[in-house]
PDB file of C-alpha atoms in Angstrom:
ATOM      1  CA  MET A  28       0.000   0.000   0.000  1.00 65.00           C
ATOM      2  CA  LYS A  29       1.426   3.393  -1.011  1.00 74.00           C
ATOM      3  CA  ILE A  30       1.105   6.190   1.514  1.00 76.00           C
ATOM      4  CA  ASP A  31      -0.052   8.549  -1.275  1.00 78.00           C
ATOM      5  CA  ASP A  32      -2.978   6.193  -1.940  1.00 86.00           C
ATOM      6  CA  VAL A  33      -4.012   6.565   1.693  1.00 86.00           C
ATOM      7  CA  PHE A  34      -3.633  10.329   1.937  1.00 84.00           C
ATOM      8  CA  ALA A  35      -5.611  10.872  -1.270  1.00 91.00           C
ATOM      9  CA  HIS A  36      -8.655  10.185   0.918  1.00 94.00           C
ATOM     10  CA  LEU A  37      -7.708  12.687   3.636  1.00 94.00           C
ATOM     11  CA  PRO A  38     -10.124  15.440   2.466  1.00 93.00           C
ATOM     12  CA  TYR A  39     -13.028  13.034   2.899  1.00 94.00           C
ATOM     13  CA  LEU A  40     -11.861  11.989   6.353  1.00 95.00           C
ATOM     14  CA  ARG A  41     -11.891  15.698   7.229  1.00 93.00           C
ATOM     15  CA  ARG A  42     -15.479  15.945   5.947  1.00 92.00           C
ATOM     16  CA  TYR A  43     -16.508  12.941   8.041  1.00 93.00           C
ATOM     17  CA  ALA A  44     -14.793  14.209  11.182  1.00 91.00           C
ATOM     18  CA  ARG A  45     -16.284  17.683  10.797  1.00 89.00           C
ATOM     19  CA  ALA A  46     -19.777  16.250  10.436  1.00 86.00           C
ATOM     20  CA  LEU A  47     -19.255  14.154  13.568  1.00 85.00           C
ATOM     21  CA  ALA A  48     -17.817  17.030  15.585  1.00 84.00           C
ATOM     22  CA  GLY A  49     -20.178  19.700  14.253  1.00 80.00           C
ATOM     23  CA  GLU A  50     -17.513  22.183  13.170  1.00 81.00           C
ATOM     24  CA  GLN A  51     -14.309  22.472  11.167  1.00 86.00           C
ATOM     25  CA  GLN A  52     -11.862  23.228  13.971  1.00 87.00           C
ATOM     26  CA  ARG A  53     -12.775  20.336  16.248  1.00 87.00           C
ATOM     27  CA  GLY A  54     -13.169  17.888  13.368  1.00 89.00           C
ATOM     28  CA  ASP A  55      -9.772  18.765  11.911  1.00 91.00           C
ATOM     29  CA  ALA A  56      -8.248  18.478  15.386  1.00 90.00           C
ATOM     30  CA  LEU A  57      -9.570  14.927  15.664  1.00 91.00           C
ATOM     31  CA  VAL A  58      -8.049  14.041  12.297  1.00 92.00           C
ATOM     32  CA  GLN A  59      -4.740  15.580  13.311  1.00 92.00           C
ATOM     33  CA  LEU A  60      -4.791  13.628  16.564  1.00 90.00           C
ATOM     34  CA  ALA A  61      -5.372  10.372  14.685  1.00 91.00           C
ATOM     35  CA  LEU A  62      -2.550  11.070  12.227  1.00 91.00           C
ATOM     36  CA  GLU A  63      -0.160  11.952  15.031  1.00 91.00           C
ATOM     37  CA  SER A  64      -1.110   8.731  16.807  1.00 90.00           C
ATOM     38  CA  ALA A  65      -0.309   6.784  13.639  1.00 89.00           C
ATOM     39  CA  VAL A  66       3.071   8.508  13.185  1.00 89.00           C
ATOM     40  CA  ALA A  67       3.925   7.839  16.834  1.00 91.00           C
ATOM     41  CA  GLY A  68       3.078   4.171  16.414  1.00 90.00           C
ATOM     42  CA  LYS A  69       0.143   4.281  18.821  1.00 89.00           C
ATOM     43  CA  VAL A  70      -2.129   2.946  16.079  1.00 89.00           C
ATOM     44  CA  THR A  71      -1.210   0.920  13.003  1.00 89.00           C
ATOM     45  CA  LEU A  72      -2.273   1.416   9.403  1.00 89.00           C
ATOM     46  CA  ASN A  73      -3.777  -1.911   8.363  1.00 91.00           C
ATOM     47  CA  THR A  74      -2.245  -2.635   4.964  1.00 90.00           C
ATOM     48  CA  ALA A  75      -4.602  -5.566   4.455  1.00 92.00           C
ATOM     49  CA  LEU A  76      -7.477  -3.104   4.056  1.00 94.00           C
ATOM     50  CA  ALA A  77      -8.243  -0.865   1.089  1.00 95.00           C
ATOM     51  CA  PRO A  78      -6.478   2.527   1.522  1.00 94.00           C
ATOM     52  CA  ARG A  79      -9.677   4.483   2.212  1.00 96.00           C
ATOM     53  CA  ILE A  80     -10.894   1.963   4.771  1.00 96.00           C
ATOM     54  CA  ALA A  81      -7.457   1.810   6.391  1.00 95.00           C
ATOM     55  CA  LEU A  82      -7.340   5.600   6.826  1.00 95.00           C
ATOM     56  CA  PHE A  83     -10.794   5.788   8.403  1.00 96.00           C
ATOM     57  CA  ARG A  84      -9.918   2.794  10.617  1.00 95.00           C
ATOM     58  CA  VAL A  85      -6.839   4.649  11.918  1.00 94.00           C
ATOM     59  CA  PHE A  86      -9.112   7.555  12.805  1.00 94.00           C
ATOM     60  CA  HIS A  87     -11.301   5.291  14.934  1.00 92.00           C
ATOM     61  CA  ASP A  88      -8.415   3.274  16.358  1.00 91.00           C
ATOM     62  CA  ALA A  89      -6.836   6.397  17.842  1.00 86.00           C
ATOM     63  CA  SER A  90      -8.093   5.790  21.380  1.00 58.00           C
ATOM     64  CA  PRO A  91      -9.262   9.295  22.404  1.00 55.00           C
ATOM     65  CA  VAL A  92     -11.155   9.926  19.164  1.00 51.00           C
ATOM     66  CA  VAL A  93     -14.266   7.837  19.696  1.00 52.00           C
ATOM     67  CA  ASP A  94     -14.515   8.946  23.325  1.00 50.00           C
ATOM     68  CA  MET A  95     -14.397  12.617  22.306  1.00 51.00           C
ATOM     69  CA  ILE A  96     -17.017  12.107  19.616  1.00 52.00           C
ATOM     70  CA  GLY A  97     -19.142  10.117  22.040  1.00 46.00           C
ATOM     71  CA  ALA A  98     -18.982  12.978  24.514  1.00 47.00           C
ATOM     72  CA  ASP A  99     -20.188  15.329  21.800  1.00 46.00           C
ATOM     73  CA  ALA A 100     -23.180  13.069  21.253  1.00 43.00           C
ATOM     74  CA  GLN A 101     -24.294  13.838  24.784  1.00 44.00           C
ATOM     75  CA  ARG A 102     -24.197  17.600  24.148  1.00 45.00           C
ATOM     76  CA  GLY A 103     -27.066  17.654  21.706  1.00 42.00           C
ATOM     77  CA  PRO A 104     -29.581  20.460  22.234  1.00 40.00           C
ATOM     78  CA  ASP A 105     -32.651  18.254  22.442  1.00 43.00           C
ATOM     79  CA  SER A 106     -33.376  14.901  24.096  1.00 41.00           C
ATOM     80  CA  ARG A 107     -34.746  13.513  20.835  1.00 40.00           C
ATOM     81  CA  LEU A 108     -31.492  14.334  19.066  1.00 42.00           C
ATOM     82  CA  GLN A 109     -29.452  12.787  21.877  1.00 44.00           C
ATOM     83  CA  ARG A 110     -30.845   9.441  20.743  1.00 42.00           C
ATOM     84  CA  LEU A 111     -28.480   9.721  17.793  1.00 50.00           C
ATOM     85  CA  GLU A 112     -25.759   8.153  19.945  1.00 72.00           C
ATOM     86  CA  ALA A 113     -22.175   8.112  18.777  1.00 79.00           C
ATOM     87  CA  ARG A 114     -22.005   4.721  17.057  1.00 86.00           C
ATOM     88  CA  SER A 115     -25.291   5.277  15.214  1.00 87.00           C
ATOM     89  CA  ARG A 116     -24.089   8.630  13.938  1.00 84.00           C
ATOM     90  CA  GLN A 117     -20.775   7.161  12.854  1.00 90.00           C
ATOM     91  CA  ALA A 118     -22.427   4.276  11.023  1.00 93.00           C
ATOM     92  CA  LEU A 119     -24.924   6.607   9.366  1.00 89.00           C
ATOM     93  CA  LEU A 120     -22.308   9.072   8.131  1.00 90.00           C
ATOM     94  CA  LEU A 121     -19.932   6.368   6.928  1.00 95.00           C
ATOM     95  CA  THR A 122     -22.622   4.742   4.804  1.00 94.00           C
ATOM     96  CA  ALA A 123     -24.813   7.694   3.805  1.00 87.00           C
ATOM     97  CA  MET A 124     -22.293  10.515   3.380  1.00 88.00           C
ATOM     98  CA  GLU A 125     -19.016   8.715   2.676  1.00 92.00           C
ATOM     99  CA  GLY A 126     -20.501   5.884   0.604  1.00 92.00           C
ATOM    100  CA  PHE A 127     -19.071   2.919   2.504  1.00 97.00           C
ATOM    101  CA  THR A 128     -21.029  -0.313   2.287  1.00 97.00           C
ATOM    102  CA  PRO A 129     -22.188  -1.759   5.641  1.00 97.00           C
ATOM    103  CA  GLN A 130     -19.397  -4.316   5.336  1.00 97.00           C
ATOM    104  CA  GLU A 131     -16.772  -1.613   4.760  1.00 97.00           C
ATOM    105  CA  ALA A 132     -18.172   0.540   7.570  1.00 97.00           C
ATOM    106  CA  GLY A 133     -17.909  -2.523   9.783  1.00 97.00           C
ATOM    107  CA  GLN A 134     -14.216  -2.749   8.918  1.00 97.00           C
ATOM    108  CA  VAL A 135     -13.790   0.916   9.826  1.00 96.00           C
ATOM    109  CA  LEU A 136     -15.639   0.583  13.136  1.00 93.00           C
ATOM    110  CA  ALA A 137     -14.476  -2.973  13.938  1.00 92.00           C
ATOM    111  CA  LEU A 138     -18.094  -4.123  14.054  1.00 94.00           C
ATOM    112  CA  PRO A 139     -20.006  -6.951  12.314  1.00 96.00           C
ATOM    113  CA  GLU A 140     -21.842  -5.918   9.161  1.00 97.00           C
ATOM    114  CA  ALA A 141     -25.211  -6.798  10.720  1.00 96.00           C
ATOM    115  CA  GLU A 142     -24.541  -4.499  13.668  1.00 95.00           C
ATOM    116  CA  VAL A 143     -23.694  -1.633  11.324  1.00 96.00           C
ATOM    117  CA  GLU A 144     -26.984  -2.180   9.490  1.00 95.00           C
ATOM    118  CA  ASN A 145     -28.842  -2.101  12.803  1.00 94.00           C
ATOM    119  CA  LEU A 146     -27.087   1.119  13.812  1.00 92.00           C
ATOM    120  CA  VAL A 147     -27.963   2.784  10.507  1.00 90.00           C
ATOM    121  CA  ALA A 148     -31.594   1.708  10.804  1.00 87.00           C
ATOM    122  CA  ARG A 149     -31.706   3.088  14.345  1.00 84.00           C
ATOM    123  CA  ALA A 150     -30.211   6.388  13.225  1.00 80.00           C
ATOM    124  CA  HIS A 151     -32.751   6.756  10.400  1.00 73.00           C
ATOM    125  CA  GLY A 152     -35.547   6.150  12.880  1.00 71.00           C
ATOM    126  CA  ASP A 153     -34.169   8.761  15.241  1.00 69.00           C
ATOM    127  CA  ILE A 154     -33.875  11.321  12.445  1.00 64.00           C
ATOM    128  CA  GLU A 155     -37.635  11.146  12.057  1.00 61.00           C
ATOM    129  CA  LEU A 156     -37.871  12.379  15.659  1.00 62.00           C
ATOM    130  CA  ALA A 157     -35.401  15.237  15.167  1.00 56.00           C
ATOM    131  CA  LEU A 158     -36.306  18.883  15.551  1.00 64.00           C
ATOM    132  CA  LYS A 159     -38.422  20.254  12.724  1.00 79.00           C
ATOM    133  CA  THR A 160     -37.390  23.528  11.175  1.00 89.00           C
ATOM    134  CA  ARG A 161     -37.783  25.827   8.179  1.00 93.00           C
ATOM    135  CA  VAL A 162     -35.236  25.363   5.419  1.00 96.00           C
ATOM    136  CA  LEU A 163     -33.909  27.831   2.842  1.00 98.00           C
ATOM    137  CA  ILE A 164     -32.617  26.157  -0.324  1.00 97.00           C
ATOM    138  CA  ILE A 165     -30.088  28.104  -2.429  1.00 96.00           C
ATOM    139  CA  GLU A 166     -29.885  26.250  -5.747  1.00 95.00           C
ATOM    140  CA  ASP A 167     -30.130  27.442  -9.348  1.00 92.00           C
ATOM    141  CA  GLU A 168     -30.925  24.067 -10.978  1.00 93.00           C
ATOM    142  CA  PRO A 169     -34.727  23.539 -10.768  1.00 95.00           C
ATOM    143  CA  ILE A 170     -34.534  19.733 -10.856  1.00 95.00           C
ATOM    144  CA  ILE A 171     -31.912  19.602  -8.111  1.00 94.00           C
ATOM    145  CA  ALA A 172     -33.841  22.131  -6.044  1.00 95.00           C
ATOM    146  CA  ALA A 173     -36.983  20.009  -6.384  1.00 96.00           C
ATOM    147  CA  ASP A 174     -35.061  16.895  -5.308  1.00 95.00           C
ATOM    148  CA  ILE A 175     -33.716  18.667  -2.229  1.00 95.00           C
ATOM    149  CA  GLU A 176     -37.158  20.042  -1.418  1.00 96.00           C
ATOM    150  CA  ALA A 177     -38.615  16.522  -1.539  1.00 95.00           C
ATOM    151  CA  ILE A 178     -35.883  15.161   0.738  1.00 93.00           C
ATOM    152  CA  VAL A 179     -36.380  17.988   3.216  1.00 92.00           C
ATOM    153  CA  GLY A 180     -40.127  17.390   3.172  1.00 92.00           C
ATOM    154  CA  ASP A 181     -39.657  13.673   3.779  1.00 88.00           C
ATOM    155  CA  LEU A 182     -37.850  14.559   7.005  1.00 84.00           C
ATOM    156  CA  GLY A 183     -40.806  16.660   8.110  1.00 86.00           C
ATOM    157  CA  HIS A 184     -39.157  20.045   7.604  1.00 91.00           C
ATOM    158  CA  GLU A 185     -40.723  22.994   5.774  1.00 93.00           C
ATOM    159  CA  VAL A 186     -39.026  24.597   2.774  1.00 97.00           C
ATOM    160  CA  CYS A 187     -39.669  28.299   3.330  1.00 97.00           C
ATOM    161  CA  ALA A 188     -38.052  29.472   0.067  1.00 97.00           C
ATOM    162  CA  ILE A 189     -35.848  28.499  -2.866  1.00 97.00           C
ATOM    163  CA  ALA A 190     -33.328  31.117  -4.027  1.00 96.00           C
ATOM    164  CA  THR A 191     -31.221  30.978  -7.199  1.00 95.00           C
ATOM    165  CA  THR A 192     -28.837  33.915  -6.632  1.00 94.00           C
ATOM    166  CA  ARG A 193     -26.890  35.505  -3.796  1.00 94.00           C
ATOM    167  CA  SER A 194     -29.191  38.531  -3.608  1.00 95.00           C
ATOM    168  CA  GLU A 195     -32.320  36.365  -3.573  1.00 96.00           C
ATOM    169  CA  ALA A 196     -30.860  34.187  -0.840  1.00 96.00           C
ATOM    170  CA  ILE A 197     -30.069  37.161   1.394  1.00 96.00           C
ATOM    171  CA  ALA A 198     -33.561  38.577   0.918  1.00 97.00           C
ATOM    172  CA  GLU A 199     -35.306  35.256   1.582  1.00 97.00           C
ATOM    173  CA  ALA A 200     -33.223  34.610   4.683  1.00 97.00           C
ATOM    174  CA  ALA A 201     -34.132  38.011   6.073  1.00 96.00           C
ATOM    175  CA  ARG A 202     -37.798  37.420   5.266  1.00 96.00           C
ATOM    176  CA  HIS A 203     -38.176  33.869   6.618  1.00 96.00           C
ATOM    177  CA  GLN A 204     -35.443  33.496   9.285  1.00 95.00           C
ATOM    178  CA  PRO A 205     -34.811  29.825   8.400  1.00 96.00           C
ATOM    179  CA  GLY A 206     -33.453  27.283  10.872  1.00 93.00           C
ATOM    180  CA  LEU A 207     -31.275  25.612   8.222  1.00 94.00           C
ATOM    181  CA  VAL A 208     -29.713  26.608   4.887  1.00 96.00           C
ATOM    182  CA  LEU A 209     -28.822  24.216   2.056  1.00 96.00           C
ATOM    183  CA  ALA A 210     -26.611  26.022  -0.465  1.00 94.00           C
ATOM    184  CA  ASP A 211     -25.064  25.238  -3.821  1.00 93.00           C
ATOM    185  CA  ILE A 212     -21.627  26.787  -4.413  1.00 89.00           C
ATOM    186  CA  GLN A 213     -22.122  28.126  -7.959  1.00 88.00           C
ATOM    187  CA  LEU A 214     -25.341  30.088  -8.501  1.00 91.00           C
ATOM    188  CA  ALA A 215     -27.358  31.242 -11.507  1.00 83.00           C
ATOM    189  CA  ASP A 216     -25.807  34.686 -12.013  1.00 84.00           C
ATOM    190  CA  ASN A 217     -22.264  33.407 -11.343  1.00 87.00           C
ATOM    191  CA  SER A 218     -22.560  34.589  -7.770  1.00 87.00           C
ATOM    192  CA  SER A 219     -21.303  32.398  -4.946  1.00 87.00           C
ATOM    193  CA  GLY A 220     -23.281  30.338  -2.484  1.00 90.00           C
ATOM    194  CA  ILE A 221     -20.389  30.800  -0.048  1.00 89.00           C
ATOM    195  CA  ASP A 222     -20.725  34.579  -0.282  1.00 91.00           C
ATOM    196  CA  ALA A 223     -24.483  34.248   0.181  1.00 93.00           C
ATOM    197  CA  ALA A 224     -23.958  32.102   3.276  1.00 92.00           C
ATOM    198  CA  ASN A 225     -21.424  34.543   4.725  1.00 91.00           C
ATOM    199  CA  ASP A 226     -23.880  37.408   4.225  1.00 94.00           C
ATOM    200  CA  ILE A 227     -26.668  35.420   5.879  1.00 95.00           C
ATOM    201  CA  LEU A 228     -24.439  34.375   8.801  1.00 92.00           C
ATOM    202  CA  ALA A 229     -23.550  38.013   9.425  1.00 92.00           C
ATOM    203  CA  SER A 230     -27.039  38.594  10.790  1.00 91.00           C
ATOM    204  CA  LEU A 231     -28.483  35.117  11.441  1.00 92.00           C
ATOM    205  CA  SER A 232     -27.046  32.215  13.436  1.00 89.00           C
ATOM    206  CA  VAL A 233     -28.053  29.219  11.340  1.00 91.00           C
ATOM    207  CA  PRO A 234     -26.377  25.944  10.267  1.00 90.00           C
ATOM    208  CA  VAL A 235     -25.395  25.813   6.590  1.00 92.00           C
ATOM    209  CA  ILE A 236     -24.904  22.694   4.476  1.00 93.00           C
ATOM    210  CA  PHE A 237     -23.057  23.178   1.181  1.00 92.00           C
ATOM    211  CA  ILE A 238     -23.573  21.074  -1.939  1.00 90.00           C
ATOM    212  CA  THR A 239     -20.824  20.950  -4.558  1.00 86.00           C
ATOM    213  CA  ALA A 240     -19.437  18.746  -7.298  1.00 85.00           C
ATOM    214  CA  TYR A 241     -15.887  19.484  -6.112  1.00 78.00           C
ATOM    215  CA  PRO A 242     -15.757  18.921  -2.333  1.00 80.00           C
ATOM    216  CA  GLU A 243     -11.984  18.457  -2.245  1.00 77.00           C
ATOM    217  CA  ARG A 244     -11.599  22.159  -3.064  1.00 70.00           C
ATOM    218  CA  LEU A 245     -13.240  23.008   0.258  1.00 70.00           C
ATOM    219  CA  LEU A 246     -11.592  20.314   2.378  1.00 72.00           C
ATOM    220  CA  THR A 247      -7.958  21.369   2.479  1.00 69.00           C
ATOM    221  CA  GLY A 248      -7.872  22.283   6.163  1.00 69.00           C
ATOM    222  CA  GLU A 249      -5.982  25.475   5.277  1.00 65.00           C
ATOM    223  CA  ARG A 250      -8.734  28.095   5.822  1.00 58.00           C
ATOM    224  CA  PRO A 251     -12.232  28.480   7.281  1.00 62.00           C
ATOM    225  CA  GLU A 252     -14.247  25.751   5.542  1.00 71.00           C
ATOM    226  CA  PRO A 253     -17.724  24.187   5.859  1.00 74.00           C
ATOM    227  CA  ALA A 254     -18.455  21.664   8.589  1.00 78.00           C
ATOM    228  CA  PHE A 255     -21.192  20.104   6.444  1.00 86.00           C
ATOM    229  CA  LEU A 256     -20.512  19.347   2.795  1.00 88.00           C
ATOM    230  CA  ILE A 257     -22.407  17.103   0.346  1.00 90.00           C
ATOM    231  CA  THR A 258     -21.029  15.909  -2.979  1.00 89.00           C
ATOM    232  CA  LYS A 259     -22.964  16.231  -6.250  1.00 89.00           C
ATOM    233  CA  PRO A 260     -24.506  14.080  -7.526  1.00 89.00           C
ATOM    234  CA  PHE A 261     -25.901  13.300  -4.106  1.00 90.00           C
ATOM    235  CA  LEU A 262     -27.919  10.474  -2.653  1.00 88.00           C
ATOM    236  CA  PRO A 263     -30.993  11.308  -0.544  1.00 90.00           C
ATOM    237  CA  ASN A 264     -29.518   9.551   2.479  1.00 87.00           C
ATOM    238  CA  ALA A 265     -26.418  11.742   2.302  1.00 89.00           C
ATOM    239  CA  VAL A 266     -28.595  14.868   2.481  1.00 91.00           C
ATOM    240  CA  LYS A 267     -30.628  13.401   5.335  1.00 87.00           C
ATOM    241  CA  ALA A 268     -27.478  12.488   7.262  1.00 85.00           C
ATOM    242  CA  ALA A 269     -26.015  15.977   6.849  1.00 88.00           C
ATOM    243  CA  ILE A 270     -29.279  17.597   7.952  1.00 88.00           C
ATOM    244  CA  SER A 271     -29.450  15.424  11.060  1.00 80.00           C
ATOM    245  CA  GLN A 272     -25.886  16.353  12.044  1.00 79.00           C
ATOM    246  CA  ALA A 273     -26.348  20.070  11.358  1.00 84.00           C
ATOM    247  CA  LEU A 274     -29.481  20.232  13.502  1.00 82.00           C
ATOM    248  CA  PHE A 275     -27.880  18.045  16.175  1.00 72.00           C
ATOM    249  CA  PHE A 276     -25.281  20.752  16.809  1.00 70.00           C
ATOM    250  CA  GLU A 277     -27.499  23.746  16.079  1.00 63.00           C
ATOM    251  CA  GLU A 278     -27.899  25.105  19.618  1.00 45.00           C
ATOM    252  CA  ALA A 279     -24.449  24.083  20.792  1.00 42.00           C
ATOM    253  CA  ALA A 280     -22.664  25.671  17.830  1.00 45.00           C
ATOM    254  CA  GLN A 281     -20.524  28.782  18.141  1.00 44.00           C
ATOM    255  CA  PRO A 282     -20.980  31.624  15.610  1.00 43.00           C
ATOM    256  CA  ALA A 283     -19.704  30.353  12.282  1.00 50.00           C
ATOM    257  CA  PRO A 284     -16.478  31.813  10.860  1.00 52.00           C
ATOM    258  CA  ARG A 285     -16.535  33.474   7.476  1.00 55.00           C
ATOM    259  CA  LEU A 286     -15.839  30.856   4.834  1.00 56.00           C
ATOM    260  CA  ALA A 287     -13.135  31.268   2.206  1.00 58.00           C
ATOM    261  CA  GLN A 288     -13.651  30.694  -1.486  1.00 62.00           C
ATOM    262  CA  ALA A 289     -12.090  27.568  -3.002  1.00 55.00           C
TER     263      ALA A 289
END
């Protein structure tokens, strides 16, 4: 196994860790801790596994990591959201957001495949009990916007508006005061969804989930970057998983930093 093959997957480990931790800084710190543990020989890169699985396994084998994430699971703002306990959230994000099969997620978590499937099923059930909120969608492709609207509706949330440009997004956010924003990066008039989100966050404390075809451009760890990022083309379960995590940390979150352009 070549080390470059392993580290090619590092941006996606950052995405996973940020979604678990609820913010960039703490998620990146967990990744750094795992890498330092591997360099120090405290955990071993399993060369018998595929590179991506091996990297994620190192993350979970670093002894303090799971405990820290588990502690975060107890900080959720609502008792219904606290039911998304650490292992369920990990299994859900590994399969729904990162695209691991239950068998692969089991290799990452050192759990039987059947147990991973049970954890994912439990997490999906708990999502149905999560806090309901109003959602602003910032997306210039009508078909994609309709897909996102349907997914949001399936979770019991209300889509308060769909904006296609930065200026529309700012106006709709001011009008509706949404509890969640789902934003594309490139908008209809060549404006930026990141700029729109920064403008909204200047006056409204709200979790933002970004959707982009090029996630690696926003996962370098070198500047303020999104905690919640979905790759296009997306699967409904990936959107649902990101929404559940964003709302899980909503009340505990600190004011979001301004995000940098890719």
